[in-house]
Amino acid sequence: MTDPPFGPATAPGFNTLIMRESDRDVSIRLNRPDVRNAIDEEMVDELHAVCDQLDEHPRILSIHGASGIFAAGADIRQLRERGRADALRGINSKLFDRIAALPMPTIAVIDGHALGGGAELAYACDFRIGSPKTRFGNPETGLGIIAGAGATWRLMELVGRPVAKEVLLAGRILDGRESLDVHLLTELVESDELEDAAERLIEKIAKQGDLALQLTKNVMHAPEGSHPVIEQIAQAVLFETDEKHERMTRFLDKKGGKS
C-alpha cells in the first residue's frame, strides 16, 4: 500500500518517524513498515523528542501509521528480553502518559491494526479517527504479560468496564464499526479519506482559543476532588486575557451587539 502524500521529514535525525509541522500542528507517521510499525526503544526516544518540541511550542498533534497499519504493538524481540527492572522503568507507559498530558489536543489516525502498545498509544490520544480496516486489540495476556502501558485503566475510561474486560481478558478484537459504536473512535471513514478527516478535525480544533484549549484539557485531567476550584482558577486566568476579550467582541459584532 502506498501512503498518501505526507511531505518530507522535517527532523532528519529521525529513523522511525516521518514528521511534518507548521505553526498550527505537527503530524508524525510511525515508519517501521518492515515490522508493522512495532514500537521499539528508538521510536520511544524519537516520540519523546517530538513531545519535547510540543512542550516548548504547543501545537495539535496527529499520529499516523505507515503502509496501512497503525502499530502492531511493542517490538516483541525487545519485549522478550526485558526484565523486572525494565518493567519498573515504564518505558512505554511514561511515553504514553506524556502524550496524554501534551498541552494541545492529540489525534490518532488509525488504518489497519492498532494492537498492544499500538492500541495503548491510540488510547492515550484525545481523539481517534479510523477506517473499516481498523482493528483494536490487546493480546498481551496471550504472551504471558499484561497490557501495562495504560490499557488496563484508559480503555475502561473510554469504553466502559464490560467491553474493556472482553478486550483485555478474553482477547476480543474491535473492528472499525464496533469501535465507533462504543465511542472508541471519534469518526469512521474510508481509508483514503483518513487524511482529510484528520485535517477537518485539526481545523475545528485550531479555531478554538489556544490557551482555552490547554486549560480545558488540564482541568479535564485534574485529579478527582480538585473541582470546582481548579475550574474557577482556570477561568480567572482566561477572563484576564486579550484573546477572551477579542473573541467575545468579534462574536458580539457578528450578532449586532446582541448576546
Coordinates of C-alpha atoms in Angstrom, one line a residue:
M1 CA 0.0 0.0 0.0
T2 CA 1.3 3.5 -0.9
D3 CA 0.8 6.1 1.9
P4 CA -0.9 9.3 1.0
P5 CA 1.3 12.4 0.5
F6 CA 2.8 13.4 3.8
G7 CA 5.6 15.7 3.0
P8 CA 9.3 15.3 3.8
A9 CA 10.6 14.6 7.3
T10 CA 11.5 17.9 9.0
A11 CA 13.7 16.2 11.5
P12 CA 16.3 14.3 9.5
G13 CA 17.7 12.7 12.7
F14 CA 14.6 10.5 13.0
N15 CA 14.8 6.9 11.8
T16 CA 11.4 5.6 12.9
L17 CA 9.2 8.6 12.3
I18 CA 8.3 10.9 9.4
M19 CA 7.4 14.4 10.6
R20 CA 5.5 17.3 9.1
E21 CA 5.0 20.5 11.1
S22 CA 3.5 24.0 10.9
D23 CA 2.8 26.7 13.4
R24 CA -0.7 25.1 13.8
D25 CA 0.0 21.4 14.1
V26 CA 2.5 18.6 14.0
S27 CA 1.8 15.3 12.1
I28 CA 4.0 12.3 12.6
R29 CA 3.9 8.9 10.8
L30 CA 5.2 5.8 12.6
N31 CA 7.5 4.4 9.9
R32 CA 8.8 0.9 10.6
P33 CA 6.7 -0.9 7.9
D34 CA 9.0 -3.9 7.8
V35 CA 7.9 -4.8 11.4
R36 CA 4.4 -3.4 11.1
N37 CA 5.4 -0.2 12.8
A38 CA 6.2 -2.0 16.1
I39 CA 7.2 0.4 18.8
D40 CA 10.8 -0.1 19.8
E41 CA 13.0 1.9 22.1
E42 CA 14.3 4.0 19.3
M43 CA 10.8 5.0 18.4
V44 CA 10.0 5.7 22.0
D45 CA 13.1 8.1 22.2
E46 CA 12.0 9.8 19.0
L47 CA 8.5 10.3 20.2
H48 CA 9.9 11.8 23.4
A49 CA 11.8 14.2 21.1
V50 CA 8.5 15.2 19.5
C51 CA 7.0 15.7 22.9
D52 CA 9.9 18.0 23.8
Q53 CA 9.1 20.2 20.8
L54 CA 5.4 20.3 21.7
D55 CA 6.0 21.1 25.3
E56 CA 8.2 24.0 24.1
H57 CA 5.8 25.1 21.3
P58 CA 2.3 23.7 21.9
R59 CA 0.5 22.6 18.8
I60 CA -2.1 20.0 17.8
L61 CA -0.5 16.5 17.2
S62 CA -1.8 13.9 14.9
I63 CA -0.2 10.4 14.8
H64 CA -0.5 8.2 11.7
G65 CA 0.9 4.8 10.7
A66 CA 2.8 3.8 7.5
S67 CA 1.7 1.2 5.0
G68 CA -1.9 0.6 6.0
I69 CA -1.2 -0.2 9.7
F70 CA -1.1 2.0 12.8
A71 CA 1.2 -0.1 15.0
A72 CA 1.2 -3.8 15.7
G73 CA 2.4 -3.3 19.3
A74 CA 5.7 -3.1 21.1
D75 CA 8.6 -4.8 19.4
I76 CA 8.3 -8.4 20.7
R77 CA 12.0 -9.1 20.1
Q78 CA 12.9 -6.3 22.6
L79 CA 10.0 -7.1 24.9
R80 CA 11.1 -10.8 25.2
E81 CA 14.4 -9.7 26.6
R82 CA 13.0 -7.1 29.1
G83 CA 13.1 -8.0 32.8
R84 CA 11.7 -6.7 36.1
A85 CA 13.9 -3.5 36.0
D86 CA 12.7 -2.7 32.5
A87 CA 9.0 -3.1 33.6
L88 CA 9.6 -0.7 36.6
R89 CA 11.2 1.8 34.2
G90 CA 7.8 2.2 32.5
I91 CA 9.4 2.6 29.1
N92 CA 6.2 2.8 27.1
S93 CA 3.8 3.9 29.9
K94 CA 5.9 7.1 30.6
L95 CA 5.8 8.0 27.0
F96 CA 2.0 7.4 26.6
D97 CA 1.4 9.4 29.8
R98 CA 3.4 12.2 28.4
I99 CA 1.5 12.1 25.1
A100 CA -1.8 12.2 27.1
A101 CA -0.6 15.2 29.0
L102 CA 0.6 17.2 26.0
P103 CA -0.7 20.8 26.2
M104 CA -2.8 20.7 23.0
P105 CA -5.2 18.0 21.7
T106 CA -3.9 14.9 20.1
I107 CA -5.4 12.7 17.3
A108 CA -4.6 9.1 16.4
V109 CA -5.3 8.3 12.8
I110 CA -5.8 4.6 12.5
D111 CA -5.9 2.4 9.4
G112 CA -5.4 -1.3 10.0
H113 CA -4.2 -2.8 13.2
A114 CA -3.6 -0.9 16.5
L115 CA -2.6 -3.8 18.8
G116 CA -0.9 -4.0 22.2
G117 CA 1.3 -1.0 22.6
G118 CA -0.1 0.5 19.4
A119 CA -3.6 0.4 20.9
E120 CA -2.3 1.9 24.1
L121 CA -0.7 4.7 22.1
A122 CA -4.0 5.4 20.5
Y123 CA -5.9 5.2 23.8
A124 CA -3.5 8.0 25.1
C125 CA -4.7 10.4 22.4
D126 CA -7.7 12.7 22.8
F127 CA -9.3 11.7 19.5
R128 CA -9.2 8.6 17.3
I129 CA -10.2 8.5 13.7
G130 CA -10.4 5.1 12.0
S131 CA -11.5 3.2 8.9
P132 CA -13.4 -0.1 8.4
K133 CA -10.0 -1.7 8.4
T134 CA -9.2 -0.5 11.9
R135 CA -8.6 -3.2 14.5
F136 CA -8.1 -2.6 18.2
G137 CA -6.8 -5.3 20.5
N138 CA -4.7 -6.1 23.5
P139 CA -3.3 -9.6 23.1
E140 CA -0.7 -9.2 26.0
T141 CA -2.2 -11.9 28.3
G142 CA -1.7 -14.4 25.4
L143 CA 2.0 -13.5 25.7
G144 CA 2.1 -14.0 29.4
I145 CA 2.1 -10.3 30.4
I146 CA -0.4 -7.6 31.0
A147 CA -1.2 -4.5 28.9
G148 CA 1.0 -2.5 31.1
A149 CA 1.2 0.9 29.4
G150 CA -2.3 2.3 30.2
A151 CA -4.8 0.0 28.7
T152 CA -6.0 -1.5 32.0
W153 CA -7.4 1.9 33.0
R154 CA -7.6 4.1 29.9
L155 CA -9.6 1.6 27.9
M156 CA -12.2 1.3 30.8
E157 CA -12.5 5.1 30.8
L158 CA -13.1 5.1 27.1
V159 CA -15.4 2.2 26.5
G160 CA -16.6 1.1 30.0
R161 CA -15.6 -1.9 32.1
P162 CA -17.6 -4.7 30.3
V163 CA -16.1 -4.0 26.8
A164 CA -12.7 -3.4 28.3
K165 CA -12.8 -6.8 30.0
E166 CA -13.7 -8.5 26.8
V167 CA -10.7 -6.9 25.1
L168 CA -8.2 -7.3 28.0
L169 CA -9.3 -10.6 29.4
A170 CA -10.8 -12.5 26.5
G171 CA -8.8 -11.2 23.5
R172 CA -11.7 -9.5 21.7
I173 CA -10.7 -7.5 18.7
L174 CA -12.8 -4.5 18.0
D175 CA -13.2 -3.6 14.3
G176 CA -13.9 -0.1 13.0
R177 CA -17.7 -0.2 13.2
E178 CA -17.6 -1.8 16.7
S179 CA -15.0 0.8 17.8
L180 CA -17.3 3.6 16.6
D181 CA -20.3 2.1 18.3
V182 CA -18.5 2.0 21.7
H183 CA -17.1 5.5 21.2
L184 CA -13.5 4.4 21.0
L185 CA -13.4 6.1 17.5
T186 CA -14.5 9.7 17.1
E187 CA -15.2 9.1 13.4
L188 CA -15.2 6.3 10.9
V189 CA -14.2 7.0 7.2
E190 CA -12.8 5.0 4.3
S191 CA -9.1 4.5 4.3
D192 CA -8.5 7.0 1.5
E193 CA -10.4 9.7 3.5
L194 CA -8.5 9.4 6.7
E195 CA -6.0 12.2 6.0
D196 CA -8.9 14.6 5.0
A197 CA -10.9 13.6 8.1
A198 CA -7.9 14.4 10.3
E199 CA -7.4 17.7 8.6
R200 CA -11.0 18.6 9.2
L201 CA -10.7 17.8 12.9
I202 CA -7.5 19.8 13.2
E203 CA -9.2 22.8 11.5
K204 CA -12.0 22.6 14.0
I205 CA -9.7 22.4 17.0
A206 CA -7.5 25.2 15.6
K207 CA -10.4 27.6 15.5
Q208 CA -10.6 27.5 19.3
G209 CA -8.6 29.6 21.7
D210 CA -5.1 28.1 22.3
L211 CA -4.9 28.9 26.0
A212 CA -8.6 28.0 26.5
L213 CA -7.9 24.6 24.9
Q214 CA -4.8 24.0 27.0
L215 CA -6.5 24.9 30.3
T216 CA -9.6 22.9 29.4
K217 CA -7.5 19.8 28.8
N218 CA -5.6 20.4 32.1
V219 CA -8.9 20.8 34.0
M220 CA -10.3 17.6 32.4
H221 CA -7.2 15.7 33.5
A222 CA -7.2 17.2 37.0
P223 CA -7.4 14.8 40.0
E224 CA -10.8 13.9 41.4
G225 CA -11.8 16.3 44.1
S226 CA -10.0 19.3 42.6
H227 CA -13.2 20.6 41.0
P228 CA -14.7 23.2 41.0
V229 CA -11.8 25.2 42.4
I230 CA -9.4 24.3 39.6
E231 CA -12.1 25.4 37.1
Q232 CA -12.5 28.7 38.8
I233 CA -8.8 29.3 38.7
A234 CA -8.5 28.4 35.0
Q235 CA -11.5 30.7 34.3
A236 CA -10.0 33.5 36.3
V237 CA -6.8 33.3 34.1
L238 CA -8.8 33.2 30.9
F239 CA -11.1 36.1 31.9
E240 CA -8.0 38.4 32.0
T241 CA -6.6 37.5 28.6
D242 CA -6.7 39.7 25.5
E243 CA -7.9 36.8 23.4
K244 CA -11.0 36.3 25.5
H245 CA -11.9 40.0 25.1
E246 CA -11.2 40.0 21.3
R247 CA -13.1 36.7 20.6
M248 CA -16.2 37.9 22.6
T249 CA -16.1 41.3 20.9
R250 CA -16.0 39.6 17.4
F251 CA -18.9 37.4 18.5
L252 CA -21.0 40.4 19.6
D253 CA -20.1 42.3 16.4
K254 CA -21.4 39.4 14.3
K255 CA -24.6 39.3 16.4
G256 CA -25.1 43.1 16.1
G257 CA -24.3 43.7 19.7
K258 CA -26.8 41.1 21.0
S259 CA -25.7 38.4 23.4

